[in-house]
PDB file of C-alpha atoms in Angstrom:
ATOM      1  CA  MET A   1      79.821 187.778  44.101  1.00 96.00           C
ATOM      2  CA  LEU A   2      78.018 185.505  46.294  1.00 97.00           C
ATOM      3  CA  PHE A   3      76.330 186.940  49.119  1.00 98.00           C
ATOM      4  CA  TYR A   4      73.968 186.058  52.339  1.00 98.00           C
ATOM      5  CA  VAL A   5      72.459 188.634  54.758  1.00 98.00           C
ATOM      6  CA  ALA A   6      71.874 187.096  58.386  1.00 97.00           C
ATOM      7  CA  SER A   7      69.570 189.027  61.021  1.00 96.00           C
ATOM      8  CA  GLY A   8      66.840 188.922  63.389  1.00 90.00           C
ATOM      9  CA  LEU A   9      63.322 188.685  62.118  1.00 90.00           C
ATOM     10  CA  GLN A  10      62.906 192.264  63.316  1.00 92.00           C
ATOM     11  CA  ASN A  11      65.524 193.471  61.001  1.00 93.00           C
ATOM     12  CA  SER A  12      63.690 191.803  57.969  1.00 93.00           C
ATOM     13  CA  ALA A  13      63.028 195.349  56.129  1.00 95.00           C
ATOM     14  CA  LYS A  14      66.716 196.333  56.461  1.00 96.00           C
ATOM     15  CA  ALA A  15      67.843 192.844  55.233  1.00 97.00           C
ATOM     16  CA  LYS A  16      65.648 193.106  52.496  1.00 96.00           C
ATOM     17  CA  GLU A  17      67.050 196.483  51.621  1.00 96.00           C
ATOM     18  CA  ILE A  18      70.796 195.516  51.686  1.00 98.00           C
ATOM     19  CA  ILE A  19      69.690 192.441  49.838  1.00 98.00           C
ATOM     20  CA  ASN A  20      68.107 194.460  47.089  1.00 97.00           C
ATOM     21  CA  MET A  21      71.059 197.045  46.924  1.00 97.00           C
ATOM     22  CA  LEU A  22      73.670 194.149  46.362  1.00 98.00           C
ATOM     23  CA  GLU A  23      71.464 192.276  43.938  1.00 98.00           C
ATOM     24  CA  SER A  24      71.325 195.947  42.015  1.00 97.00           C
ATOM     25  CA  MET A  25      75.079 195.809  42.062  1.00 97.00           C
ATOM     26  CA  GLY A  26      75.202 192.614  40.096  1.00 97.00           C
ATOM     27  CA  HIS A  27      75.756 190.301  43.150  1.00 98.00           C
ATOM     28  CA  GLU A  28      73.954 187.065  43.792  1.00 98.00           C
ATOM     29  CA  CYS A  29      71.967 186.235  46.862  1.00 98.00           C
ATOM     30  CA  ALA A  30      72.617 182.715  47.882  1.00 97.00           C
ATOM     31  CA  TYR A  31      69.297 182.353  49.876  1.00 94.00           C
ATOM     32  CA  ASN A  32      66.621 185.051  50.855  1.00 96.00           C
ATOM     33  CA  TRP A  33      65.175 184.234  53.862  1.00 93.00           C
ATOM     34  CA  THR A  34      63.167 187.591  53.750  1.00 92.00           C
ATOM     35  CA  LYS A  35      60.947 186.000  51.187  1.00 91.00           C
ATOM     36  CA  HIS A  36      59.266 183.934  53.833  1.00 87.00           C
ATOM     37  CA  ASN A  37      60.312 185.112  57.041  1.00 74.00           C
ATOM     38  CA  ASP A  38      59.553 183.301  60.340  1.00 86.00           C
ATOM     39  CA  VAL A  39      58.962 179.542  59.610  1.00 86.00           C
ATOM     40  CA  ARG A  40      58.887 177.990  63.115  1.00 86.00           C
ATOM     41  CA  SER A  41      55.216 177.544  63.241  1.00 83.00           C
ATOM     42  CA  GLU A  42      55.360 175.635  59.647  1.00 85.00           C
ATOM     43  CA  GLY A  43      56.551 172.369  61.145  1.00 87.00           C
ATOM     44  CA  PRO A  44      59.705 170.282  61.565  1.00 93.00           C
ATOM     45  CA  GLU A  45      59.964 169.666  57.697  1.00 94.00           C
ATOM     46  CA  ARG A  46      59.700 173.033  56.904  1.00 90.00           C
ATOM     47  CA  MET A  47      62.272 174.253  59.368  1.00 92.00           C
ATOM     48  CA  THR A  48      64.636 171.341  58.504  1.00 93.00           C
ATOM     49  CA  ASP A  49      64.623 172.664  54.556  1.00 94.00           C
ATOM     50  CA  VAL A  50      65.172 176.384  55.809  1.00 92.00           C
ATOM     51  CA  ALA A  51      67.906 175.130  57.999  1.00 92.00           C
ATOM     52  CA  TYR A  52      69.378 173.444  55.031  1.00 96.00           C
ATOM     53  CA  PHE A  53      69.525 176.343  52.459  1.00 95.00           C
ATOM     54  CA  GLU A  54      70.590 178.855  55.313  1.00 95.00           C
ATOM     55  CA  SER A  55      73.665 177.262  56.188  1.00 95.00           C
ATOM     56  CA  THR A  56      74.484 176.018  52.714  1.00 96.00           C
ATOM     57  CA  ALA A  57      74.165 179.829  51.755  1.00 97.00           C
ATOM     58  CA  VAL A  58      76.401 180.749  54.486  1.00 96.00           C
ATOM     59  CA  LYS A  59      78.843 177.938  53.819  1.00 95.00           C
ATOM     60  CA  TYR A  60      79.234 179.128  49.714  1.00 95.00           C
ATOM     61  CA  ALA A  61      78.891 182.838  50.268  1.00 97.00           C
ATOM     62  CA  GLU A  62      81.671 184.951  49.640  1.00 96.00           C
ATOM     63  CA  LEU A  63      80.342 187.812  51.743  1.00 97.00           C
ATOM     64  CA  VAL A  64      78.178 187.209  55.004  1.00 98.00           C
ATOM     65  CA  VAL A  65      76.643 190.458  56.020  1.00 98.00           C
ATOM     66  CA  VAL A  66      75.307 190.259  59.789  1.00 98.00           C
ATOM     67  CA  LEU A  67      72.801 193.164  60.720  1.00 97.00           C
ATOM     68  CA  LEU A  68      72.491 193.290  64.630  1.00 96.00           C
ATOM     69  CA  PRO A  69      70.384 192.751  66.664  1.00 93.00           C
ATOM     70  CA  GLY A  70      70.159 189.277  65.694  1.00 92.00           C
ATOM     71  CA  GLY A  71      68.899 186.453  67.644  1.00 90.00           C
ATOM     72  CA  ALA A  72      69.909 182.382  67.659  1.00 92.00           C
ATOM     73  CA  GLY A  73      69.809 181.890  64.089  1.00 92.00           C
ATOM     74  CA  THR A  74      71.927 184.942  63.308  1.00 95.00           C
ATOM     75  CA  HIS A  75      74.435 183.922  65.986  1.00 95.00           C
ATOM     76  CA  THR A  76      74.567 180.266  64.332  1.00 96.00           C
ATOM     77  CA  GLU A  77      74.789 181.587  60.766  1.00 96.00           C
ATOM     78  CA  LEU A  78      77.854 184.161  62.274  1.00 97.00           C
ATOM     79  CA  GLY A  79      79.633 181.156  63.665  1.00 96.00           C
ATOM     80  CA  MET A  80      79.149 178.867  60.689  1.00 96.00           C
ATOM     81  CA  ALA A  81      80.837 181.887  58.301  1.00 96.00           C
ATOM     82  CA  ILE A  82      83.602 182.300  60.726  1.00 96.00           C
ATOM     83  CA  ALA A  83      84.184 178.165  60.618  1.00 94.00           C
ATOM     84  CA  SER A  84      83.890 178.377  56.950  1.00 89.00           C
ATOM     85  CA  LYS A  85      85.829 181.205  56.518  1.00 69.00           C
ATOM     86  CA  ALA A  86      87.567 179.871  53.115  1.00 72.00           C
ATOM     87  CA  ASN A  87      87.551 183.281  50.902  1.00 79.00           C
ATOM     88  CA  LYS A  88      84.707 184.740  53.003  1.00 93.00           C
ATOM     89  CA  ARG A  89      84.489 188.282  53.999  1.00 96.00           C
ATOM     90  CA  ILE A  90      82.119 188.787  57.003  1.00 97.00           C
ATOM     91  CA  ILE A  91      80.568 192.083  58.142  1.00 98.00           C
ATOM     92  CA  ILE A  92      78.883 192.798  61.191  1.00 98.00           C
ATOM     93  CA  TRP A  93      76.811 195.909  61.540  1.00 97.00           C
ATOM     94  CA  SER A  94      75.598 197.643  64.417  1.00 96.00           C
ATOM     95  CA  GLU A  95      73.562 201.132  64.224  1.00 95.00           C
ATOM     96  CA  THR A  96      74.554 202.131  67.792  1.00 94.00           C
ATOM     97  CA  GLY A  97      77.894 200.218  68.204  1.00 94.00           C
ATOM     98  CA  ALA A  98      76.110 199.047  71.473  1.00 92.00           C
ATOM     99  CA  HIS A  99      76.618 195.367  70.425  1.00 91.00           C
ATOM    100  CA  PHE A 100      80.387 196.237  70.365  1.00 94.00           C
ATOM    101  CA  ALA A 101      80.619 197.438  74.042  1.00 91.00           C
ATOM    102  CA  SER A 102      82.725 194.974  76.132  1.00 83.00           C
ATOM    103  CA  ASP A 103      79.733 194.222  78.404  1.00 84.00           C
ATOM    104  CA  SER A 104      77.713 191.180  79.442  1.00 81.00           C
ATOM    105  CA  ASN A 105      75.765 191.463  76.119  1.00 78.00           C
ATOM    106  CA  THR A 106      78.541 191.335  73.815  1.00 88.00           C
ATOM    107  CA  CYS A 107      79.371 188.172  71.901  1.00 92.00           C
ATOM    108  CA  VAL A 108      82.979 187.638  71.777  1.00 93.00           C
ATOM    109  CA  PHE A 109      82.894 186.387  68.089  1.00 95.00           C
ATOM    110  CA  TYR A 110      81.828 190.010  67.021  1.00 96.00           C
ATOM    111  CA  PHE A 111      85.743 190.433  67.892  1.00 95.00           C
ATOM    112  CA  HIS A 112      87.046 187.304  65.848  1.00 94.00           C
ATOM    113  CA  SER A 113      89.855 188.239  63.619  1.00 93.00           C
ATOM    114  CA  THR A 114      88.082 187.567  60.401  1.00 93.00           C
ATOM    115  CA  VAL A 115      85.278 189.983  61.367  1.00 96.00           C
ATOM    116  CA  GLU A 116      84.678 193.728  60.108  1.00 97.00           C
ATOM    117  CA  ARG A 117      82.877 195.554  62.180  1.00 97.00           C
ATOM    118  CA  ILE A 118      80.617 198.343  60.969  1.00 97.00           C
ATOM    119  CA  THR A 119      78.616 200.995  63.149  1.00 97.00           C
ATOM    120  CA  GLY A 120      76.306 203.761  62.040  1.00 97.00           C
ATOM    121  CA  SER A 121      73.203 204.340  60.242  1.00 96.00           C
ATOM    122  CA  ILE A 122      71.965 201.971  57.616  1.00 95.00           C
ATOM    123  CA  GLU A 123      73.232 204.254  55.025  1.00 96.00           C
ATOM    124  CA  VAL A 124      76.782 203.991  56.469  1.00 97.00           C
ATOM    125  CA  LEU A 125      76.620 200.420  55.894  1.00 97.00           C
ATOM    126  CA  ARG A 126      75.207 200.760  52.384  1.00 96.00           C
ATOM    127  CA  ASP A 127      77.756 203.002  51.589  1.00 96.00           C
ATOM    128  CA  PHE A 128      80.413 200.749  52.879  1.00 96.00           C
ATOM    129  CA  LEU A 129      79.191 197.585  50.937  1.00 97.00           C
ATOM    130  CA  ARG A 130      79.371 199.803  47.499  1.00 94.00           C
ATOM    131  CA  ASN A 131      82.892 199.509  47.828  1.00 91.00           C
ATOM    132  CA  VAL A 132      83.241 195.830  48.572  1.00 88.00           C
TER     133      VAL A 132
END
C-alpha cells in the first residue's frame, strides 16, 4: 500500500517512526519529507519542488496519516487528501485528543466523514496501523 505521513516539523521524529514501521510491514512511502525537514530557507525553486512532491504523494497515497499538531502545510495536505479521496484512507492522530475538543482551536475538517480520529500514545497509533 502506498502511504504518506503528514505532520508539523516538530513531529518529524514521530513521523520517521511511523514511516519506518509501515515500510517494515511492506508498505511504500509516497514521499518522505523527514529526510530533509524544513526547506523554507532553501529558496523558491526548492520549495516549489517539495510542494510538488508532497502534493503528488498525498494525491496518490492510499493511506494518509496525519500526526497532530501540524502547521499550515499539514492542514493543506489534509485538505488535499479529503478532496482527492478516491480509495484513500485518512487517519488523524492526536496524542491527547485536545485537537478534537470542540473549541476555537479545532479544525472542522478533523470531523470530515472520510477521516478517522485516533487518540492516545504513539504506541496506540502504531498498534492501530499494524491492522490497516
